[in-house]
Amino acid sequence: RIQVGVPVYLYDGNNRVVGTLATDECGVAKFEDLVPGLYSVQAVKPADGNAQAVATTVVRQGQTVEALLNVKR
């Protein structure tokens, strides 16, 4: 089931929040124009704040990266 409005946080390699979005009507949150580096993406299911999913990736120059996060209880 697609989750709309789920908070998604983008962390840099120093574990600092560098972006926050909410998922759209398709369940997508898209961070754009990132400088190359190490990032983590965290999605937290807003109903109770306990269910979450985390993905870590390296963004290289000119690269597009997709991270699929499946948030379950």
PDB file of C-alpha atoms in Angstrom:
ATOM      1  CA  ARG A   1       0.000   0.000   0.000  1.00  0.00           C
ATOM      2  CA  ILE A   2       1.333   3.436  -0.952  1.00  0.00           C
ATOM      3  CA  GLN A   3       1.994   5.704   2.008  1.00  0.00           C
ATOM      4  CA  VAL A   4       1.424   9.422   1.411  1.00  0.00           C
ATOM      5  CA  GLY A   5       2.945  11.999   3.749  1.00  0.00           C
ATOM      6  CA  VAL A   6       5.586   9.750   5.319  1.00  0.00           C
ATOM      7  CA  PRO A   7       8.480  11.866   6.636  1.00  0.00           C
ATOM      8  CA  VAL A   8      11.774  11.090   4.872  1.00  0.00           C
ATOM      9  CA  TYR A   9      15.075  12.415   6.227  1.00  0.00           C
ATOM     10  CA  LEU A  10      18.340  12.728   4.318  1.00  0.00           C
ATOM     11  CA  TYR A  11      21.563  12.525   6.370  1.00  0.00           C
ATOM     12  CA  ASP A  12      25.061  13.343   5.177  1.00  0.00           C
ATOM     13  CA  GLY A  13      28.188  11.312   5.948  1.00  0.00           C
ATOM     14  CA  ASN A  14      28.488  13.088   9.312  1.00  0.00           C
ATOM     15  CA  ASN A  15      24.959  11.977  10.292  1.00  0.00           C
ATOM     16  CA  ARG A  16      23.549  15.522   9.989  1.00  0.00           C
ATOM     17  CA  VAL A  17      20.074  16.063   8.536  1.00  0.00           C
ATOM     18  CA  VAL A  18      20.558  17.853   5.209  1.00  0.00           C
ATOM     19  CA  GLY A  19      17.060  17.406   3.814  1.00  0.00           C
ATOM     20  CA  THR A  20      13.511  16.565   4.863  1.00  0.00           C
ATOM     21  CA  LEU A  21      10.600  15.692   2.601  1.00  0.00           C
ATOM     22  CA  ALA A  22       7.263  13.903   2.810  1.00  0.00           C
ATOM     23  CA  THR A  23       6.241  11.200   0.360  1.00  0.00           C
ATOM     24  CA  ASP A  24       3.936  12.327  -2.435  1.00  0.00           C
ATOM     25  CA  GLU A  25       0.766  10.696  -3.809  1.00  0.00           C
ATOM     26  CA  CYS A  26       2.939   7.981  -5.381  1.00  0.00           C
ATOM     27  CA  GLY A  27       4.802   7.303  -2.123  1.00  0.00           C
ATOM     28  CA  VAL A  28       7.952   8.957  -3.490  1.00  0.00           C
ATOM     29  CA  ALA A  29      10.312  11.481  -1.877  1.00  0.00           C
ATOM     30  CA  LYS A  30      12.969  12.795  -4.254  1.00  0.00           C
ATOM     31  CA  PHE A  31      16.095  14.635  -3.112  1.00  0.00           C
ATOM     32  CA  GLU A  32      17.745  16.410  -6.036  1.00  0.00           C
ATOM     33  CA  ASP A  33      20.996  18.233  -6.802  1.00  0.00           C
ATOM     34  CA  LEU A  34      23.052  16.461  -4.136  1.00  0.00           C
ATOM     35  CA  VAL A  35      26.783  16.968  -4.000  1.00  0.00           C
ATOM     36  CA  PRO A  36      28.753  13.718  -4.327  1.00  0.00           C
ATOM     37  CA  GLY A  37      29.178  11.919  -1.002  1.00  0.00           C
ATOM     38  CA  LEU A  38      27.801   9.373   1.438  1.00  0.00           C
ATOM     39  CA  TYR A  39      24.126   9.718   2.394  1.00  0.00           C
ATOM     40  CA  SER A  40      21.589   7.852   4.502  1.00  0.00           C
ATOM     41  CA  VAL A  41      17.848   8.057   3.925  1.00  0.00           C
ATOM     42  CA  GLN A  42      15.417   7.328   6.740  1.00  0.00           C
ATOM     43  CA  ALA A  43      11.642   7.009   6.472  1.00  0.00           C
ATOM     44  CA  VAL A  44       9.519   6.933   9.622  1.00  0.00           C
ATOM     45  CA  LYS A  45       5.921   5.761   9.596  1.00  0.00           C
ATOM     46  CA  PRO A  46       4.075   8.686  11.195  1.00  0.00           C
ATOM     47  CA  ALA A  47       1.282   6.727  12.912  1.00  0.00           C
ATOM     48  CA  ASP A  48       3.473   5.727  15.843  1.00  0.00           C
ATOM     49  CA  GLY A  49       6.974   6.855  14.901  1.00  0.00           C
ATOM     50  CA  ASN A  50       8.365   3.405  15.732  1.00  0.00           C
ATOM     51  CA  ALA A  51       8.327   1.730  12.308  1.00  0.00           C
ATOM     52  CA  GLN A  52      11.196   2.910  10.162  1.00  0.00           C
ATOM     53  CA  ALA A  53      13.454   1.963   7.284  1.00  0.00           C
ATOM     54  CA  VAL A  54      16.984   3.150   6.542  1.00  0.00           C
ATOM     55  CA  ALA A  55      19.138   2.938   3.396  1.00  0.00           C
ATOM     56  CA  THR A  56      22.716   4.146   2.947  1.00  0.00           C
ATOM     57  CA  THR A  57      24.243   4.956  -0.428  1.00  0.00           C
ATOM     58  CA  VAL A  58      27.112   6.799  -2.070  1.00  0.00           C
ATOM     59  CA  VAL A  59      26.188   9.481  -4.616  1.00  0.00           C
ATOM     60  CA  ARG A  60      28.790  10.021  -7.322  1.00  0.00           C
ATOM     61  CA  GLN A  61      29.094  12.981  -9.690  1.00  0.00           C
ATOM     62  CA  GLY A  62      26.267  12.979 -12.249  1.00  0.00           C
ATOM     63  CA  GLN A  63      24.690   9.858 -10.764  1.00  0.00           C
ATOM     64  CA  THR A  64      21.047   9.171  -9.978  1.00  0.00           C
ATOM     65  CA  VAL A  65      20.430   6.812  -7.073  1.00  0.00           C
ATOM     66  CA  GLU A  66      17.138   5.240  -6.055  1.00  0.00           C
ATOM     67  CA  ALA A  67      16.578   3.798  -2.603  1.00  0.00           C
ATOM     68  CA  LEU A  68      13.433   1.747  -2.011  1.00  0.00           C
ATOM     69  CA  LEU A  69      12.389   1.854   1.625  1.00  0.00           C
ATOM     70  CA  ASN A  70       9.681  -0.528   2.788  1.00  0.00           C
ATOM     71  CA  VAL A  71       8.346   0.791   6.092  1.00  0.00           C
ATOM     72  CA  LYS A  72       6.584  -1.930   8.068  1.00  0.00           C
ATOM     73  CA  ARG A  73       5.621  -2.424  11.690  1.00  0.00           C
TER      74      ARG A  73
END
